[in-house]
Amino acid sequence: MAKSKTFICSACGATSTKWSGRCEACGEWNTIHEETPLSAGPASKSLGAKRGSSIPLTSLATEETPPPRTHSGIEELDRVLGGGLVPASAILVGGDPGIGKSTLLLQAAARFAESGLKTLYISGEEASAQVRMRAQRLGLAQAPVQLGAETNLRDILTTLEAERPQLAIIDSIQTMWADNVDSAPGSVSQVRAAAHELTAFAKRRGTSVILVGHVTKEGQIAGPRVVEHMVDTVLYFEGERGHQFRILRAVKNRFGPADEIGVFEMTGSGLSEVINPSALFLSERGEPSPGSVVFAGIEGTRPVLVEVQALVAPSPHSQPRRTVVGWDGGRLAMILAVLEARCGIPFAGLDVYLNVAGGLKISEPAADLAVAAALLSAREDAALPAETVVFGEISLSGALRPAPQTENRLKEAQKLGFTAAIAPAGGKSVTDGGLSLTRATDLTGFVGEVFGAG
Ligand SMILES: Nc1ncnc2c1ncn2[C@@H]1O[C@H](COP(=O)(O)OP(=O)(O)OP(=O)(O)O)[C@@H](O)[C@H]1O
Ligand SMILES: [Mg+2]
Ligand SMILES: [Zn+2]
């Protein structure tokens, strides 16, 4: 009997029986290719045919104390981990090529090792000499980290069994090669097999394992998403080319809040922590100008001020452009629709560009009002009053909803020298922290208040 072919998406791991140019599951293009799936073994025998043994069941009540966490002392990292490193946890650190993953993890390895954890750093991408050179440049040559350069998973697991480290860093999961899996390194099957073996080792031996994963656009190399479900914690290291800022973001965490961010700056001597990200994100801001609005946001548990910039110009195209960097394109379309339908301010025939300065990606609905303000300010060519922050969610009816943690946002704004804030009315009464606070109930009221029209 001819073996039926299996096709697999290297971005999300979805399987299908036929090839197509675009993955139906995740929408990525050119990521589908043929591959032997991991479960290609004899699957014909029913599991029920042979009796297993009963597993012991327990109650939920526990006497056990929560595991002691180890702090690296790199506060931006410890916070994103949920308050330090949990023993036996499996962590995935994903990011674009060249963003600084190896730098971050070598620095983390050094600090964890100095805090007393037995730490192994296995590089599958670089020769030991290369890693040592990086260590030297980062001033970490004396850190008690044990270094290995290997891609053979069997040898790595044997070494881990023998060494029993408390922390093992694998850079990267795409270079690992399991000899029992019949496909090329970097394929979905290989990446999953390696991640499975390493996380199983973590649970079995109490070792924390950090896996580096490249975000790739090449169809043949599996992306980190295909192993997200296997690990306890998923962190992404993000940044913009041409910017020094790097953001470490928790997108999944079984041991702490997700959506927490850590902010770093890439320097010649490595990544340095940014303790006050608002100051950094606003540092490039010039005089108040049309289209520029400061959004008082919350990232994880921390308030972060960031500049939202809009440019609105007559369009030469029959289909005007809508370009967004750092925010959601669908959400922009919604704000434009609400401005037109509820406030009678059309954007038809106008190109709209929206940018979140500093390379930060924001996903909070509370950014709606800042975006609307930037769009209006750009369209009317009128700057907002100086030293003013804006935040609040806009509903389809044009009503404004109060944002969570209003007081935290105001406090951060005041700390950074802002004197006024515009926010939705309603919700808990707040102390304004010395700011002059304007509260609007709906978008029309907001437009009238700020632009004297509506
Ligand atoms: N001598 C240097 N001075 C300043 N910055 C440097 C220097 N060498 C490297 N860098 C910075 O470090 C970045 C590369 O860091 P790193 O190798 O940690 O990234 P990575 O995400 O591990 O990359 P890869 O995808 O190659 O594994 C470079 O893009 C650059 O910004
Ligand atoms: Mg690297
Ligand atoms: Zn897919």
GROMACS .gro file of C-alpha atoms and ligand atoms in nm:
model
  487
    1MET     CA    1   0.000   0.000   0.000
    2ALA     CA    2   0.134   0.342  -0.090
    3LYS     CA    3   0.214   0.551   0.215
    4SER     CA    4  -0.003   0.864   0.218
    5LYS     CA    5   0.189   1.187   0.226
    6THR     CA    6   0.178   1.428   0.515
    7PHE     CA    7   0.235   1.799   0.486
    8ILE     CA    8   0.320   2.014   0.782
    9CYS     CA    9   0.337   2.387   0.847
   10SER     CA   10   0.673   2.498   0.984
   11ALA     CA   11   0.523   2.806   1.146
   12CYS     CA   12   0.244   2.648   1.351
   13GLY     CA   13   0.289   2.273   1.308
   14ALA     CA   14  -0.056   2.213   1.154
   15THR     CA   15  -0.072   1.902   0.937
   16SER     CA   16  -0.270   1.841   0.620
   17THR     CA   17  -0.291   1.576   0.351
   18LYS     CA   18  -0.222   1.808   0.059
   19TRP     CA   19   0.017   2.088  -0.018
   20SER     CA   20  -0.099   2.447  -0.041
   21GLY     CA   21   0.075   2.781  -0.070
   22ARG     CA   22  -0.083   2.920   0.241
   23CYS     CA   23  -0.139   2.751   0.577
   24GLU     CA   24  -0.510   2.741   0.659
   25ALA     CA   25  -0.437   2.722   1.031
   26CYS     CA   26  -0.210   3.023   1.078
   27GLY     CA   27  -0.231   3.207   0.746
   28GLU     CA   28   0.144   3.207   0.679
   29TRP     CA   29   0.262   3.175   0.319
   30ASN     CA   30   0.514   2.919   0.190
   31THR     CA   31   0.546   2.735   0.518
   32ILE     CA   32   0.388   2.403   0.411
   33HIS     CA   33   0.616   2.120   0.309
   34GLU     CA   34   0.621   1.744   0.314
   35GLU     CA   35   0.752   1.580   0.626
   36THR     CA   36   0.736   1.251   0.809
   37PRO     CA   37   0.532   1.326   1.119
   38LEU     CA   38   0.675   1.228   1.454
   39SER     CA   39   0.396   0.979   1.518
   40ALA     CA   40   0.473   0.787   1.199
   41GLY     CA   41   0.534   0.467   1.396
   42PRO     CA   42   0.290   0.177   1.411
   43ALA     CA   43  -0.036   0.345   1.505
   44SER     CA   44  -0.257   0.058   1.402
   45LYS     CA   45  -0.286  -0.122   1.735
   46SER     CA   46  -0.566   0.008   1.952
   47LEU     CA   47  -0.449   0.134   2.291
   48GLY     CA   48  -0.735  -0.049   2.458
   49ALA     CA   49  -0.615  -0.387   2.338
   50LYS     CA   50  -0.366  -0.426   2.621
   51ARG     CA   51  -0.437  -0.342   2.987
   52GLY     CA   52  -0.220  -0.073   3.149
   53SER     CA   53  -0.174  -0.027   3.522
   54SER     CA   54  -0.373   0.217   3.736
   55ILE     CA   55  -0.212   0.548   3.812
   56PRO     CA   56  -0.211   0.678   4.173
   57LEU     CA   57  -0.456   0.966   4.226
   58THR     CA   58  -0.426   1.233   4.495
   59SER     CA   59  -0.631   1.522   4.632
   60LEU     CA   60  -0.562   1.884   4.550
   61ALA     CA   61  -0.465   1.975   4.906
   62THR     CA   62  -0.093   2.010   4.947
   63GLU     CA   63   0.161   2.042   5.223
   64GLU     CA   64   0.431   2.125   4.976
   65THR     CA   65   0.570   2.475   4.977
   66PRO     CA   66   0.610   2.662   4.649
   67PRO     CA   67   0.947   2.595   4.488
   68PRO     CA   68   1.227   2.835   4.576
   69ARG     CA   69   1.296   3.064   4.284
   70THR     CA   70   1.642   3.173   4.189
   71HIS     CA   71   1.696   3.536   4.102
   72SER     CA   72   1.950   3.627   3.837
   73GLY     CA   73   1.972   3.979   3.971
   74ILE     CA   74   1.879   4.100   3.623
   75GLU     CA   75   1.554   4.250   3.740
   76GLU     CA   76   1.402   4.291   3.396
   77LEU     CA   77   1.451   3.917   3.338
   78ASP     CA   78   1.344   3.799   3.682
   79ARG     CA   79   1.018   3.992   3.659
   80VAL     CA   80   0.932   3.849   3.316
   81LEU     CA   81   0.995   3.499   3.452
   82GLY     CA   82   0.731   3.570   3.717
   83GLY     CA   83   0.977   3.647   3.997
   84GLY     CA   84   1.286   3.440   3.922
   85LEU     CA   85   1.368   3.100   3.776
   86VAL     CA   86   1.157   2.801   3.886
   87PRO     CA   87   1.340   2.468   3.921
   88ALA     CA   88   1.247   2.202   3.663
   89SER     CA   89   1.080   2.455   3.438
   90ALA     CA   90   1.110   2.457   3.060
   91ILE     CA   91   1.139   2.800   2.905
   92LEU     CA   92   1.137   2.897   2.539
   93VAL     CA   93   1.303   3.223   2.435
   94GLY     CA   94   1.205   3.311   2.078
   95GLY     CA   95   1.322   3.599   1.865
   96ASP     CA   96   1.435   3.716   1.524
   97PRO     CA   97   1.785   3.626   1.406
   98GLY     CA   98   2.046   3.865   1.542
   99ILE     CA   99   1.814   4.030   1.793
  100GLY     CA  100   2.040   3.936   2.088
  101LYS     CA  101   1.912   3.603   2.220
  102SER     CA  102   2.257   3.452   2.272
  103THR     CA  103   2.375   3.771   2.436
  104LEU     CA  104   2.080   3.777   2.675
  105LEU     CA  105   2.113   3.412   2.766
  106LEU     CA  106   2.488   3.420   2.813
  107GLN     CA  107   2.442   3.715   3.050
  108ALA     CA  108   2.161   3.530   3.227
  109ALA     CA  109   2.371   3.212   3.246
  110ALA     CA  110   2.655   3.404   3.406
  111ARG     CA  111   2.432   3.567   3.663
  112PHE     CA  112   2.246   3.247   3.753
  113ALA     CA  113   2.579   3.066   3.783
  114GLU     CA  114   2.709   3.339   4.011
  115SER     CA  115   2.392   3.303   4.222
  116GLY     CA  116   2.494   2.945   4.284
  117LEU     CA  117   2.317   2.742   4.014
  118LYS     CA  118   2.521   2.483   3.832
  119THR     CA  119   2.481   2.613   3.477
  120LEU     CA  120   2.552   2.456   3.137
  121TYR     CA  121   2.542   2.652   2.813
  122ILE     CA  122   2.518   2.433   2.504
  123SER     CA  123   2.566   2.610   2.174
  124GLY     CA  124   2.462   2.432   1.858
  125GLU     CA  125   2.519   2.736   1.641
  126GLU     CA  126   2.855   2.871   1.739
  127ALA     CA  127   3.188   2.713   1.819
  128SER     CA  128   3.301   2.733   2.180
  129ALA     CA  129   3.566   2.985   2.082
  130GLN     CA  130   3.299   3.217   1.944
  131VAL     CA  131   3.096   3.196   2.262
  132ARG     CA  132   3.409   3.258   2.469
  133MET     CA  133   3.481   3.566   2.261
  134ARG     CA  134   3.133   3.696   2.330
  135ALA     CA  135   3.181   3.622   2.700
  136GLN     CA  136   3.503   3.820   2.694
  137ARG     CA  137   3.336   4.117   2.523
  138LEU     CA  138   3.055   4.107   2.781
  139GLY     CA  139   3.303   4.090   3.068
  140LEU     CA  140   3.178   3.746   3.170
  141ALA     CA  141   3.487   3.537   3.104
  142GLN     CA  142   3.527   3.454   3.473
  143ALA     CA  143   3.166   3.342   3.529
  144PRO     CA  144   3.139   2.977   3.644
  145VAL     CA  145   2.939   2.865   3.338
  146GLN     CA  146   3.027   2.535   3.171
  147LEU     CA  147   3.026   2.560   2.795
  148GLY     CA  148   2.961   2.295   2.532
  149ALA     CA  149   2.928   2.311   2.154
  150GLU     CA  150   2.716   2.023   2.025
  151THR     CA  151   2.408   1.948   1.817
  152ASN     CA  152   2.368   1.575   1.879
  153LEU     CA  153   2.074   1.546   2.116
  154ARG     CA  154   2.171   1.200   2.241
  155ASP     CA  155   2.518   1.324   2.343
  156ILE     CA  156   2.370   1.634   2.503
  157LEU     CA  157   2.122   1.430   2.707
  158THR     CA  158   2.396   1.193   2.817
  159THR     CA  159   2.603   1.489   2.927
  160LEU     CA  160   2.310   1.642   3.112
  161GLU     CA  161   2.243   1.309   3.289
  162ALA     CA  162   2.606   1.293   3.397
  163GLU     CA  163   2.642   1.657   3.499
  164ARG     CA  164   2.294   1.710   3.648
  165PRO     CA  165   2.305   2.091   3.614
  166GLN     CA  166   2.038   2.310   3.772
  167LEU     CA  167   2.015   2.518   3.458
  168ALA     CA  168   2.081   2.416   3.099
  169ILE     CA  169   2.063   2.659   2.810
  170ILE     CA  170   2.021   2.516   2.460
  171ASP     CA  171   2.109   2.761   2.180
  172SER     CA  172   1.920   2.685   1.960
  173ILE     CA  173   1.646   2.423   1.945
  174GLN     CA  174   1.650   2.438   1.562
  175THR     CA  175   2.009   2.311   1.549
  176MET     CA  176   1.944   2.004   1.764
  177TRP     CA  177   1.948   1.669   1.590
  178ALA     CA  178   1.780   1.358   1.728
  179ASP     CA  179   1.916   1.045   1.557
  180ASN     CA  180   1.592   0.852   1.611
  181VAL     CA  181   1.391   1.097   1.402
  182ASP     CA  182   1.408   1.052   1.031
  183SER     CA  183   1.409   1.410   0.908
  184ALA     CA  184   1.645   1.701   0.867
  185PRO     CA  185   1.760   1.923   1.157
  186GLY     CA  186   1.532   2.224   1.186
  187SER     CA  187   1.227   2.034   1.063
  188VAL     CA  188   0.911   2.037   1.271
  189SER     CA  189   0.964   1.672   1.370
  190GLN     CA  190   1.322   1.728   1.482
  191VAL     CA  191   1.245   2.048   1.671
  192ARG     CA  192   0.950   1.886   1.847
  193ALA     CA  193   1.146   1.573   1.932
  194ALA     CA  194   1.433   1.775   2.077
  195ALA     CA  195   1.200   2.002   2.275
  196HIS     CA  196   1.011   1.699   2.404
  197GLU     CA  197   1.326   1.518   2.519
  198LEU     CA  198   1.470   1.828   2.684
  199THR     CA  199   1.150   1.926   2.867
  200ALA     CA  200   1.108   1.565   2.980
  201PHE     CA  201   1.462   1.579   3.115
  202ALA     CA  202   1.378   1.905   3.295
  203LYS     CA  203   1.081   1.746   3.472
  204ARG     CA  204   1.263   1.421   3.548
  205ARG     CA  205   1.581   1.570   3.692
  206GLY     CA  206   1.466   1.908   3.825
  207THR     CA  207   1.686   2.098   3.582
  208SER     CA  208   1.554   2.426   3.444
  209VAL     CA  209   1.595   2.421   3.068
  210ILE     CA  210   1.598   2.731   2.850
  211LEU     CA  211   1.552   2.671   2.477
  212VAL     CA  212   1.640   2.937   2.222
  213GLY     CA  213   1.414   2.946   1.915
  214HIS     CA  214   1.463   3.149   1.600
  215VAL     CA  215   1.164   3.313   1.444
  216THR     CA  216   1.219   3.227   1.080
  217LYS     CA  217   1.055   3.316   0.755
  218GLU     CA  218   1.200   3.014   0.577
  219GLY     CA  219   0.948   2.739   0.518
  220GLN     CA  220   1.192   2.453   0.584
  221ILE     CA  221   1.290   2.562   0.936
  222ALA     CA  222   1.034   2.518   1.210
  223GLY     CA  223   0.954   2.826   1.413
  224PRO     CA  224   0.936   2.843   1.793
  225ARG     CA  225   0.557   2.835   1.782
  226VAL     CA  226   0.557   2.462   1.713
  227VAL     CA  227   0.691   2.394   2.063
  228GLU     CA  228   0.509   2.665   2.258
  229HIS     CA  229   0.259   2.415   2.400
  230MET     CA  230   0.534   2.188   2.535
  231VAL     CA  231   0.705   2.438   2.761
  232ASP     CA  232   0.600   2.614   3.082
  233THR     CA  233   0.702   2.961   2.982
  234VAL     CA  234   0.728   3.134   2.644
  235LEU     CA  235   0.925   3.456   2.617
  236TYR     CA  236   0.979   3.656   2.300
  237PHE     CA  237   1.270   3.891   2.256
  238GLU     CA  238   1.164   4.176   2.030
  239GLY     CA  239   1.316   4.489   1.889
  240GLU     CA  240   1.330   4.708   1.584
  241ARG     CA  241   1.624   4.728   1.352
  242GLY     CA  242   1.796   5.061   1.405
  243HIS     CA  243   1.678   5.085   1.765
  244GLN     CA  244   1.881   4.993   2.069
  245PHE     CA  245   1.576   4.888   2.270
  246ARG     CA  246   1.496   4.523   2.322
  247ILE     CA  247   1.180   4.398   2.484
  248LEU     CA  248   1.148   4.060   2.651
  249ARG     CA  249   0.782   3.969   2.665
  250ALA     CA  250   0.614   3.679   2.843
  251VAL     CA  251   0.338   3.546   2.616
  252LYS     CA  252   0.275   3.236   2.825
  253ASN     CA  253   0.380   3.158   3.180
  254ARG     CA  254   0.266   2.871   3.400
  255PHE     CA  255   0.453   3.031   3.691
  256GLY     CA  256   0.357   3.397   3.667
  257PRO     CA  257   0.157   3.659   3.482
  258ALA     CA  258   0.178   3.668   3.104
  259ASP     CA  259   0.214   4.000   2.921
  260GLU     CA  260   0.490   4.112   3.155
  261ILE     CA  261   0.774   4.288   2.978
  262GLY     CA  262   1.138   4.353   3.051
  263VAL     CA  263   1.317   4.633   2.869
  264PHE     CA  264   1.684   4.626   2.771
  265GLU     CA  265   1.921   4.838   2.573
  266MET     CA  266   2.181   4.677   2.343
  267THR     CA  267   2.524   4.825   2.402
  268GLY     CA  268   2.875   4.726   2.298
  269SER     CA  269   2.919   4.550   2.632
  270GLY     CA  270   2.589   4.364   2.611
  271LEU     CA  271   2.232   4.420   2.720
  272SER     CA  272   2.178   4.666   2.998
  273GLU     CA  273   1.856   4.692   3.193
  274VAL     CA  274   1.624   4.984   3.136
  275ILE     CA  275   1.473   5.059   3.474
  276ASN     CA  276   1.261   5.348   3.349
  277PRO     CA  277   1.126   5.251   3.006
  278SER     CA  278   0.891   5.549   2.978
  279ALA     CA  279   1.183   5.791   2.985
  280LEU     CA  280   1.353   5.584   2.716
  281PHE     CA  281   1.050   5.558   2.489
  282LEU     CA  282   0.984   5.930   2.514
  283SER     CA  283   1.347   6.034   2.481
  284GLU     CA  284   1.326   6.095   2.106
  285ARG     CA  285   1.017   6.308   2.132
  286GLY     CA  286   1.058   6.664   2.014
  287GLU     CA  287   0.832   6.966   2.055
  288PRO     CA  288   0.456   6.891   2.056
  289SER     CA  289   0.357   6.850   1.693
  290PRO     CA  290   0.043   6.749   1.503
  291GLY     CA  291  -0.014   6.374   1.500
  292SER     CA  292   0.191   6.305   1.812
  293VAL     CA  293   0.018   6.187   2.130
  294VAL     CA  294   0.160   6.032   2.446
  295PHE     CA  295  -0.025   5.718   2.552
  296ALA     CA  296  -0.016   5.620   2.918
  297GLY     CA  297  -0.012   5.242   2.888
  298ILE     CA  298   0.030   4.942   3.116
  299GLU     CA  299   0.258   4.654   3.019
  300GLY     CA  300   0.215   4.365   3.258
  301THR     CA  301   0.234   4.516   3.602
  302ARG     CA  302   0.415   4.829   3.496
  303PRO     CA  303   0.300   5.164   3.356
  304VAL     CA  304   0.479   5.261   3.034
  305LEU     CA  305   0.440   5.590   2.852
  306VAL     CA  306   0.490   5.580   2.478
  307GLU     CA  307   0.443   5.818   2.187
  308VAL     CA  308   0.181   5.733   1.924
  309GLN     CA  309   0.247   5.905   1.592
  310ALA     CA  310   0.000   5.946   1.306
  311LEU     CA  311   0.036   6.090   0.960
  312VAL     CA  312  -0.270   6.162   0.748
  313ALA     CA  313  -0.232   6.281   0.389
  314PRO     CA  314  -0.446   6.298   0.073
  315SER     CA  315  -0.414   5.968  -0.110
  316PRO     CA  316  -0.316   5.934  -0.474
  317HIS     CA  317  -0.450   5.577  -0.470
  318SER     CA  318  -0.805   5.467  -0.532
  319GLN     CA  319  -0.763   5.243  -0.226
  320PRO     CA  320  -0.604   5.467   0.042
  321ARG     CA  321  -0.319   5.318   0.246
  322ARG     CA  322  -0.352   5.207   0.605
  323THR     CA  323  -0.009   5.133   0.751
  324VAL     CA  324   0.045   5.042   1.115
  325VAL     CA  325   0.366   4.972   1.306
  326GLY     CA  326   0.344   4.857   1.667
  327TRP     CA  327  -0.033   4.827   1.686
  328ASP     CA  328  -0.315   4.618   1.542
  329GLY     CA  329  -0.428   4.703   1.188
  330GLY     CA  330  -0.780   4.573   1.248
  331ARG     CA  331  -0.815   4.792   1.553
  332LEU     CA  332  -0.706   5.096   1.347
  333ALA     CA  333  -0.977   5.022   1.091
  334MET     CA  334  -1.228   5.009   1.375
  335ILE     CA  335  -1.122   5.345   1.520
  336LEU     CA  336  -1.143   5.504   1.173
  337ALA     CA  337  -1.492   5.359   1.127
  338VAL     CA  338  -1.610   5.487   1.465
  339LEU     CA  339  -1.468   5.835   1.397
  340GLU     CA  340  -1.659   5.846   1.071
  341ALA     CA  341  -1.986   5.689   1.187
  342ARG     CA  342  -2.017   5.850   1.532
  343CYS     CA  343  -1.835   6.181   1.491
  344GLY     CA  344  -1.886   6.244   1.119
  345ILE     CA  345  -1.511   6.272   1.058
  346PRO     CA  346  -1.429   6.081   0.738
  347PHE     CA  347  -1.089   5.945   0.642
  348ALA     CA  348  -1.195   5.837   0.293
  349GLY     CA  349  -0.944   5.947   0.032
  350LEU     CA  350  -0.675   5.990   0.297
  351ASP     CA  351  -0.368   5.774   0.352
  352VAL     CA  352  -0.321   5.690   0.720
  353TYR     CA  353   0.009   5.590   0.880
  354LEU     CA  354   0.031   5.499   1.247
  355ASN     CA  355   0.350   5.428   1.437
  356VAL     CA  356   0.429   5.345   1.798
  357ALA     CA  357   0.763   5.514   1.861
  358GLY     CA  358   1.058   5.322   2.001
  359GLY     CA  359   0.969   4.983   1.857
  360LEU     CA  360   0.722   4.887   2.129
  361LYS     CA  361   0.424   4.676   2.024
  362ILE     CA  362   0.111   4.765   2.214
  363SER     CA  363  -0.202   4.554   2.233
  364GLU     CA  364  -0.403   4.722   2.507
  365PRO     CA  365  -0.751   4.844   2.408
  366ALA     CA  366  -0.678   5.146   2.626
  367ALA     CA  367  -0.459   5.275   2.343
  368ASP     CA  368  -0.775   5.343   2.135
  369LEU     CA  369  -0.823   5.697   2.257
  370ALA     CA  370  -0.457   5.789   2.211
  371VAL     CA  371  -0.473   5.654   1.856
  372ALA     CA  372  -0.794   5.846   1.785
  373ALA     CA  373  -0.634   6.161   1.926
  374ALA     CA  374  -0.324   6.114   1.709
  375LEU     CA  375  -0.537   6.057   1.398
  376LEU     CA  376  -0.749   6.366   1.464
  377SER     CA  377  -0.449   6.576   1.551
  378ALA     CA  378  -0.279   6.474   1.226
  379ARG     CA  379  -0.594   6.526   1.020
  380GLU     CA  380  -0.665   6.869   1.169
  381ASP     CA  381  -0.296   6.961   1.168
  382ALA     CA  382  -0.336   7.073   1.529
  383ALA     CA  383  -0.105   6.963   1.809
  384LEU     CA  384  -0.254   6.845   2.137
  385PRO     CA  385  -0.186   7.063   2.442
  386ALA     CA  386   0.171   7.006   2.559
  387GLU     CA  387   0.254   6.766   2.845
  388THR     CA  388  -0.073   6.575   2.811
  389VAL     CA  389  -0.122   6.199   2.822
  390VAL     CA  390  -0.424   6.018   2.675
  391PHE     CA  391  -0.575   5.674   2.738
  392GLY     CA  392  -0.910   5.493   2.722
  393GLU     CA  393  -1.096   5.229   2.528
  394ILE     CA  394  -1.342   5.322   2.253
  395SER     CA  395  -1.649   5.108   2.191
  396LEU     CA  396  -1.826   5.074   1.856
  397SER     CA  397  -2.101   5.304   1.980
  398GLY     CA  398  -1.845   5.579   2.032
  399ALA     CA  399  -1.871   5.553   2.410
  400LEU     CA  400  -1.547   5.560   2.612
  401ARG     CA  401  -1.469   5.291   2.866
  402PRO     CA  402  -1.243   5.357   3.163
  403ALA     CA  403  -0.912   5.175   3.150
  404PRO     CA  404  -0.782   4.951   3.429
  405GLN     CA  405  -0.511   5.090   3.660
  406THR     CA  406  -0.600   5.452   3.588
  407GLU     CA  407  -0.416   5.574   3.896
  408ASN     CA  408  -0.096   5.393   3.802
  409ARG     CA  409  -0.103   5.555   3.461
  410LEU     CA  410  -0.156   5.901   3.607
  411LYS     CA  411   0.118   5.852   3.863
  412GLU     CA  412   0.367   5.750   3.596
  413ALA     CA  413   0.269   6.051   3.382
  414GLN     CA  414   0.319   6.285   3.673
  415LYS     CA  415   0.654   6.127   3.756
  416LEU     CA  416   0.771   6.202   3.402
  417GLY     CA  417   0.668   6.565   3.417
  418PHE     CA  418   0.330   6.557   3.245
  419THR     CA  419   0.075   6.803   3.374
  420ALA     CA  420  -0.252   6.695   3.213
  421ALA     CA  421  -0.440   6.378   3.121
  422ILE     CA  422  -0.744   6.295   2.910
  423ALA     CA  423  -0.927   5.979   3.006
  424PRO     CA  424  -1.279   5.833   2.998
  425ALA     CA  425  -1.529   5.935   3.265
  426GLY     CA  426  -1.687   5.676   3.492
  427GLY     CA  427  -1.524   5.393   3.678
  428LYS     CA  428  -1.370   5.438   4.019
  429SER     CA  429  -1.302   5.789   4.135
  430VAL     CA  430  -0.931   5.848   4.129
  431THR     CA  431  -0.686   6.086   4.281
  432ASP     CA  432  -0.545   6.279   3.992
  433GLY     CA  433  -0.195   6.291   4.140
  434GLY     CA  434  -0.170   6.663   4.074
  435LEU     CA  435  -0.250   6.632   3.704
  436SER     CA  436  -0.525   6.834   3.542
  437LEU     CA  437  -0.759   6.555   3.445
  438THR     CA  438  -1.015   6.588   3.165
  439ARG     CA  439  -1.274   6.312   3.155
  440ALA     CA  440  -1.492   6.248   2.851
  441THR     CA  441  -1.789   6.010   2.829
  442ASP     CA  442  -1.785   5.960   2.454
  443LEU     CA  443  -1.572   6.021   2.151
  444THR     CA  444  -1.781   6.316   2.030
  445GLY     CA  445  -1.738   6.485   2.366
  446PHE     CA  446  -1.366   6.415   2.349
  447VAL     CA  447  -1.336   6.567   2.002
  448GLY     CA  448  -1.522   6.879   2.118
  449GLU     CA  449  -1.311   6.907   2.430
  450VAL     CA  450  -0.975   6.867   2.257
  451PHE     CA  451  -1.029   7.010   1.912
  452GLY     CA  452  -1.315   7.248   1.982
  453ALA     CA  453  -1.534   7.083   1.722
  454GLY     CA  454  -1.760   6.781   1.712
  455LIG     N1  455   3.099   4.422   1.913
  455LIG     C1  456   2.971   4.454   1.926
  455LIG     N2  457   2.936   4.575   1.971
  455LIG     C2  458   2.806   4.607   1.985
  455LIG     N3  459   2.706   4.528   1.960
  455LIG     C3  460   2.734   4.406   1.916
  455LIG     C4  461   2.867   4.362   1.897
  455LIG     N4  462   2.862   4.236   1.853
  455LIG     C5  463   2.733   4.204   1.845
  455LIG     N5  464   2.656   4.305   1.882
  455LIG     C6  465   2.509   4.310   1.889
  455LIG     O1  466   2.461   4.182   1.921
  455LIG     C7  467   2.368   4.139   1.824
  455LIG     C8  468   2.378   3.991   1.806
  455LIG     O2  469   2.353   3.933   1.929
  455LIG     P1  470   2.332   3.778   1.945
  455LIG     O3  471   2.436   3.704   1.872
  455LIG     O4  472   2.316   3.757   2.090
  455LIG     O5  473   2.192   3.759   1.873
  455LIG     P2  474   2.115   3.626   1.845
  455LIG     O6  475   1.970   3.661   1.856
  455LIG     O7  476   2.167   3.517   1.931
  455LIG     O8  477   2.155   3.602   1.695
  455LIG     P3  478   2.157   3.467   1.610
  455LIG     O9  479   2.029   3.465   1.538
  455LIG    O10  480   2.272   3.488   1.516
  455LIG    O11  481   2.177   3.354   1.705
  455LIG     C9  482   2.405   4.213   1.700
  455LIG    O12  483   2.294   4.230   1.614
  455LIG    C10  484   2.451   4.344   1.756
  455LIG    O13  485   2.341   4.429   1.776
  456MG      MG  486   2.250   3.332   1.880
  457ZN      ZN  487   0.055   2.723   0.991
   0.00000   0.00000   0.00000
